[in-house]
Short mmCIF file of C-alpha atoms in Angstrom, two decimals:
data_model
loop_
_atom_site.label_atom_id
_atom_site.label_comp_id
_atom_site.label_asym_id
_atom_site.label_seq_id
_atom_site.Cartn_x
_atom_site.Cartn_y
_atom_site.Cartn_z
CA UNK A 1 45.68 10.35 34.97
CA UNK A 2 47.04 9.13 31.66
CA UNK A 3 45.04 5.90 31.96
CA UNK A 4 41.84 7.86 32.68
CA UNK A 5 42.45 10.02 29.62
CA UNK A 6 42.95 6.96 27.41
CA UNK A 7 39.74 5.39 28.73
CA UNK A 8 37.82 8.62 28.10
CA UNK A 9 39.16 8.82 24.55
CA UNK A 10 38.23 5.18 23.94
CA UNK A 11 34.66 5.69 25.16
CA UNK A 12 34.31 8.84 23.07
CA UNK A 13 35.58 7.06 19.95
CA UNK A 14 33.13 4.18 20.48
CA UNK A 15 30.30 6.67 20.89
CA UNK A 16 31.26 8.45 17.68
CA UNK A 17 31.60 5.15 15.81
CA UNK A 18 28.12 4.06 16.89
CA UNK A 19 26.67 7.22 15.35
CA UNK A 20 28.35 6.77 11.98
CA UNK A 21 25.94 5.50 9.36
CA UNK A 22 22.93 5.68 11.66
CA UNK A 23 19.99 4.68 9.48
CA UNK A 24 16.93 6.90 9.57
CA UNK A 25 14.38 5.76 6.99
CA UNK A 26 12.24 8.82 7.75
CA UNK A 27 14.90 10.99 6.06
CA UNK A 28 14.57 9.16 2.74
CA UNK A 29 12.15 10.60 0.21
CA UNK A 30 10.59 7.19 -0.15
CA UNK A 31 7.86 8.10 -2.63
CA UNK A 32 10.41 9.78 -4.90
CA UNK A 33 13.40 7.47 -4.35
CA UNK A 34 14.40 5.37 -7.37
CA UNK A 35 17.03 2.73 -8.05
CA UNK A 36 19.00 5.32 -10.02
CA UNK A 37 19.03 7.55 -6.93
CA UNK A 38 20.44 4.66 -4.88
CA UNK A 39 23.06 3.91 -7.54
CA UNK A 40 24.07 7.56 -7.55
CA UNK A 41 24.82 7.27 -3.85
CA UNK A 42 26.32 3.79 -4.02
CA UNK A 43 27.74 2.64 -7.40
CA UNK A 44 28.18 -0.84 -5.89
CA UNK A 45 24.44 -1.26 -5.30
CA UNK A 46 23.64 -4.98 -5.61
CA UNK A 47 20.49 -6.71 -6.86
CA UNK A 48 19.80 -9.68 -4.59
CA UNK A 49 17.26 -12.45 -4.28
CA UNK A 50 14.91 -12.18 -1.31
CA UNK A 51 12.72 -14.62 0.56
CA UNK A 52 9.20 -13.21 0.76
CA UNK A 53 8.41 -14.23 4.34
CA UNK A 54 4.71 -13.53 4.03
CA UNK A 55 4.39 -15.78 1.00
CA UNK A 56 5.31 -19.32 0.04
CA UNK A 57 9.03 -20.09 0.02
CA UNK A 58 8.78 -22.49 -2.94
CA UNK A 59 5.96 -20.89 -4.90
CA UNK A 60 6.00 -17.10 -4.57
CA UNK A 61 2.65 -15.48 -5.24
CA UNK A 62 3.60 -12.64 -7.54
CA UNK A 63 2.40 -9.21 -6.45
CA UNK A 64 1.39 -7.02 -9.36
CA UNK A 65 2.65 -3.84 -7.68
CA UNK A 66 6.30 -4.59 -6.97
CA UNK A 67 9.14 -6.85 -8.07
CA UNK A 68 8.58 -9.86 -5.86
CA UNK A 69 11.48 -12.00 -4.64
CA UNK A 70 14.23 -9.49 -5.48
CA UNK A 71 15.59 -6.25 -4.10
CA UNK A 72 18.62 -3.97 -3.86
CA UNK A 73 21.22 -3.77 -1.08
CA UNK A 74 23.56 -0.85 -0.39
CA UNK A 75 26.55 -0.68 1.94
CA UNK A 76 25.13 2.63 3.20
CA UNK A 77 21.99 0.90 4.51
CA UNK A 78 23.00 -2.38 6.22
CA UNK A 79 20.04 -4.61 6.90
CA UNK A 80 17.82 -2.84 4.33
CA UNK A 81 16.61 -4.40 1.07
CA UNK A 82 14.88 -1.94 -1.27
CA UNK A 83 12.20 -3.37 -3.56
CA UNK A 84 10.93 -1.51 -6.60
CA UNK A 85 7.50 -0.94 -8.05
CA UNK A 86 6.72 -2.21 -11.53
CA UNK A 87 6.80 0.64 -14.03
CA UNK A 88 8.88 2.53 -16.58
CA UNK A 89 11.00 4.22 -13.90
CA UNK A 90 10.38 2.21 -10.74
CA UNK A 91 10.34 3.91 -7.37
CA UNK A 92 10.98 2.13 -4.07
CA UNK A 93 7.66 0.52 -3.22
CA UNK A 94 8.61 -1.87 -0.42
CA UNK A 95 11.43 -2.12 2.11
CA UNK A 96 12.47 -5.37 3.75
CA UNK A 97 14.50 -5.21 6.96
CA UNK A 98 16.76 -8.10 7.96
CA UNK A 99 18.21 -9.06 11.35
CA UNK A 100 21.17 -6.76 10.58
CA UNK A 101 19.02 -3.62 10.68
CA UNK A 102 19.57 -1.01 13.40
CA UNK A 103 17.93 2.36 12.94
CA UNK A 104 14.77 4.41 12.78
CA UNK A 105 11.60 3.50 10.92
CA UNK A 106 9.60 6.07 8.93
CA UNK A 107 7.29 6.45 11.98
CA UNK A 108 10.27 7.49 14.15
CA UNK A 109 10.51 4.30 16.22
CA UNK A 110 13.98 2.81 16.74
CA UNK A 111 14.49 -0.90 16.03
CA UNK A 112 17.46 -3.18 16.59
CA UNK A 113 16.45 -6.39 14.83
CA UNK A 114 19.49 -8.29 16.09
CA UNK A 115 17.66 -9.06 19.34
CA UNK A 116 14.09 -7.78 18.80
CA UNK A 117 11.42 -10.06 20.26
CA UNK A 118 7.76 -10.18 19.28
CA UNK A 119 6.92 -8.99 22.80
CA UNK A 120 8.95 -5.82 22.09
CA UNK A 121 6.84 -5.18 19.01
CA UNK A 122 3.62 -5.74 20.95
CA UNK A 123 4.73 -3.22 23.57
CA UNK A 124 5.87 -0.67 21.01
CA UNK A 125 2.71 -0.85 18.92
CA UNK A 126 -0.50 -1.06 20.89
CA UNK A 127 -2.79 -2.48 18.21
CA UNK A 128 -2.03 -5.71 16.36
CA UNK A 129 -4.46 -6.23 13.51
CA UNK A 130 -3.87 -9.95 12.94
CA UNK A 131 -1.62 -12.99 13.15
CA UNK A 132 -1.70 -14.60 9.72
CA UNK A 133 0.17 -17.21 7.70
CA UNK A 134 -0.19 -18.98 4.38
CA UNK A 135 -0.30 -22.74 4.77
CA UNK A 136 2.97 -23.09 2.89
CA UNK A 137 4.77 -20.23 4.68
CA UNK A 138 7.36 -20.81 7.40
CA UNK A 139 6.49 -17.57 9.21
CA UNK A 140 3.70 -15.98 11.17
CA UNK A 141 2.93 -12.47 9.94
CA UNK A 142 2.14 -10.01 12.71
CA UNK A 143 0.38 -7.13 10.99
CA UNK A 144 0.01 -3.70 12.48
CA UNK A 145 -2.02 -1.11 10.61
CA UNK A 146 0.22 1.45 8.87
CA UNK A 147 3.34 0.12 10.69
CA UNK A 148 4.33 -2.91 8.63
CA UNK A 149 4.52 -6.68 8.80
CA UNK A 150 6.71 -8.37 11.41
CA UNK A 151 7.70 -12.02 10.85
CA UNK A 152 8.41 -14.76 13.37
CA UNK A 153 9.51 -18.31 12.50
CA UNK A 154 6.82 -20.96 12.92
CA UNK A 155 7.75 -23.79 15.28
CA UNK A 156 6.51 -26.82 13.34
CA UNK A 157 6.79 -29.01 16.43
CA UNK A 158 3.94 -27.12 18.07
CA UNK A 159 0.56 -28.79 17.55
CA UNK A 160 -2.05 -27.76 16.79
CA UNK A 161 -0.92 -24.81 14.68
CA UNK A 162 -4.18 -22.97 15.37
CA UNK A 163 -5.05 -21.14 17.50
CA UNK A 164 -1.73 -19.27 17.61
CA UNK A 165 0.17 -19.73 20.88
CA UNK A 166 0.76 -15.99 21.25
CA UNK A 167 2.41 -16.34 24.67
CA UNK A 168 5.03 -18.69 23.20
CA UNK A 169 5.70 -16.65 20.05
CA UNK A 170 5.88 -13.40 22.01
CA UNK A 171 9.26 -14.56 23.34
CA UNK A 172 10.65 -15.46 19.90
CA UNK A 173 12.90 -13.22 17.81
CA UNK A 174 11.54 -11.21 14.90
CA UNK A 175 13.17 -12.54 11.72
CA UNK A 176 12.31 -9.70 9.37
CA UNK A 177 10.07 -6.71 8.72
CA UNK A 178 8.29 -5.54 5.58
CA UNK A 179 7.40 -1.87 5.15
CA UNK A 180 4.99 -1.01 2.34
CA UNK A 181 5.41 2.58 1.21
CA UNK A 182 2.06 4.40 1.13
CA UNK A 183 2.71 6.72 -1.80
CA UNK A 184 -1.00 7.38 -2.30
CA UNK A 185 -1.09 9.15 1.06
CA UNK A 186 2.09 11.02 0.15
CA UNK A 187 0.49 12.33 -3.03
CA UNK A 188 -2.68 13.31 -1.18
CA UNK A 189 -0.67 15.52 1.20
CA UNK A 190 0.61 17.72 -1.62
CA UNK A 191 -1.88 20.53 -2.36
CA UNK A 192 -3.44 21.08 -5.77
CA UNK A 193 -1.62 18.23 -7.48
CA UNK A 194 -3.15 16.58 -10.56
CA UNK A 195 -3.72 12.85 -10.69
CA UNK A 196 -1.03 11.18 -12.83
CA UNK A 197 -1.72 7.86 -14.56
CA UNK A 198 0.68 5.72 -16.60
CA UNK A 199 -1.11 3.04 -18.61
CA UNK A 200 -4.05 3.39 -16.23
CA UNK A 201 -2.00 3.02 -13.05
CA UNK A 202 -1.56 5.89 -10.59
CA UNK A 203 1.93 7.38 -10.50
CA UNK A 204 3.74 10.42 -9.09
CA UNK A 205 5.55 13.43 -10.57
CA UNK A 206 8.97 12.09 -9.58
CA UNK A 207 8.40 9.22 -12.03
CA UNK A 208 6.60 11.27 -14.68
CA UNK A 209 9.39 13.83 -15.06
CA UNK A 210 11.94 11.11 -15.83
CA UNK A 211 9.96 9.64 -18.74
CA UNK A 212 11.55 10.00 -22.16
CA UNK A 213 9.45 11.41 -24.98
CA UNK A 214 10.37 8.42 -27.16
CA UNK A 215 8.66 6.12 -24.65
CA UNK A 216 5.33 7.97 -24.72
CA UNK A 217 2.56 7.04 -27.13
CA UNK A 218 0.05 9.70 -26.05
CA UNK A 219 -0.78 12.19 -23.31
CA UNK A 220 -4.32 13.29 -22.45
CA UNK A 221 -5.14 16.05 -19.97
CA UNK A 222 -8.56 16.17 -18.27
CA UNK A 223 -9.75 19.26 -16.43
CA UNK A 224 -12.67 20.41 -14.31
CA UNK A 225 -15.88 18.45 -14.85
CA UNK A 226 -14.32 16.07 -17.35
CA UNK A 227 -11.78 14.98 -14.76
CA UNK A 228 -14.22 14.59 -11.84
CA UNK A 229 -16.82 12.79 -13.95
CA UNK A 230 -14.30 10.10 -14.81
CA UNK A 231 -12.23 9.93 -11.60
CA UNK A 232 -14.41 11.51 -8.94
CA UNK A 233 -12.76 13.40 -6.09
CA UNK A 234 -9.33 12.09 -7.13
CA UNK A 235 -9.52 14.20 -10.29
CA UNK A 236 -10.54 17.50 -8.73
CA UNK A 237 -7.16 19.11 -9.58
CA UNK A 238 -7.03 17.63 -13.06
CA UNK A 239 -5.82 14.34 -14.53
CA UNK A 240 -2.89 13.52 -16.78
CA UNK A 241 -3.31 10.22 -18.62
CA UNK A 242 -0.09 8.89 -20.17
CA UNK A 243 0.03 5.87 -22.49
CA UNK A 244 3.43 4.34 -23.15
CA UNK A 245 4.55 2.75 -26.37
CA UNK A 246 4.35 -1.03 -26.39
CA UNK A 247 7.75 -2.68 -26.38
#
C-alpha cells in the first residue's frame, strides 16, 4: 500500500511539473507587448542573435518592419525569441520558435517542436500556400496563410533541388517557426478607433501613449471628410499624424 501511495504521489508531481510554465502565446497581448513589458516580467531578459531561416545565412536581407537577425529570450518562455518592430517604442512584431518550444500558438494549436515533423504540420493545417527557398538559404519555408512559416533543413545531397521532394521532406523535423503578428487586423477589430501614424507609418495606441512629449515634433488630427479624403476607409474614425523629432 505504501509503495502504491508513493507511485501515485510521483505521478501526480510529474503531472503538476509538466503544467508549470505552460506557454500559451494566445494569452499574450501581442499587439501591445513591448520589450519593456518583457523586462518587467523578467529582468534577466537577454538580447540574442538569431538566424533568419527564411533568408540568407551569410547576407541577411534586412526587413524594414522589424529588427532582423536579433531577438529577446526570457526564461519564462523557453523556445521563444521575441523580435521587435522598428519604431520609437517597439512592440513585438515577430516571434521565432526554436526546437525547445512546447506550448500553444495564438491560433490555439499545440506544438512540441522537439519532435515535430513536416507531416504533422501538413495534417494540422489543411492548406499549404507554398514551399519556397532563397537560393542561398539552407531551409525550405513551408508557408501557411495566417499560420506562420515552418522551416525544414534542405538536404543538399538531393538532386535536383526542384521540384521539391515533398514526400521526403514530410518525414523531416521542423527546425523552427516564424509567427508574424498581424497588428493591422488587431486594430481593425477595435470599434471606432482612429488611425495612428508615426512618421507616416501605422502604429497603435499602446505605442502612442508611451511617447514622450520631448520626442514629438508635431501632431496633426484629421477628422471627417479630411481624414477619408486622404486615407480612405482607414480614416473613417479620424487620423492622428505624429511627426517625431529627428535625432
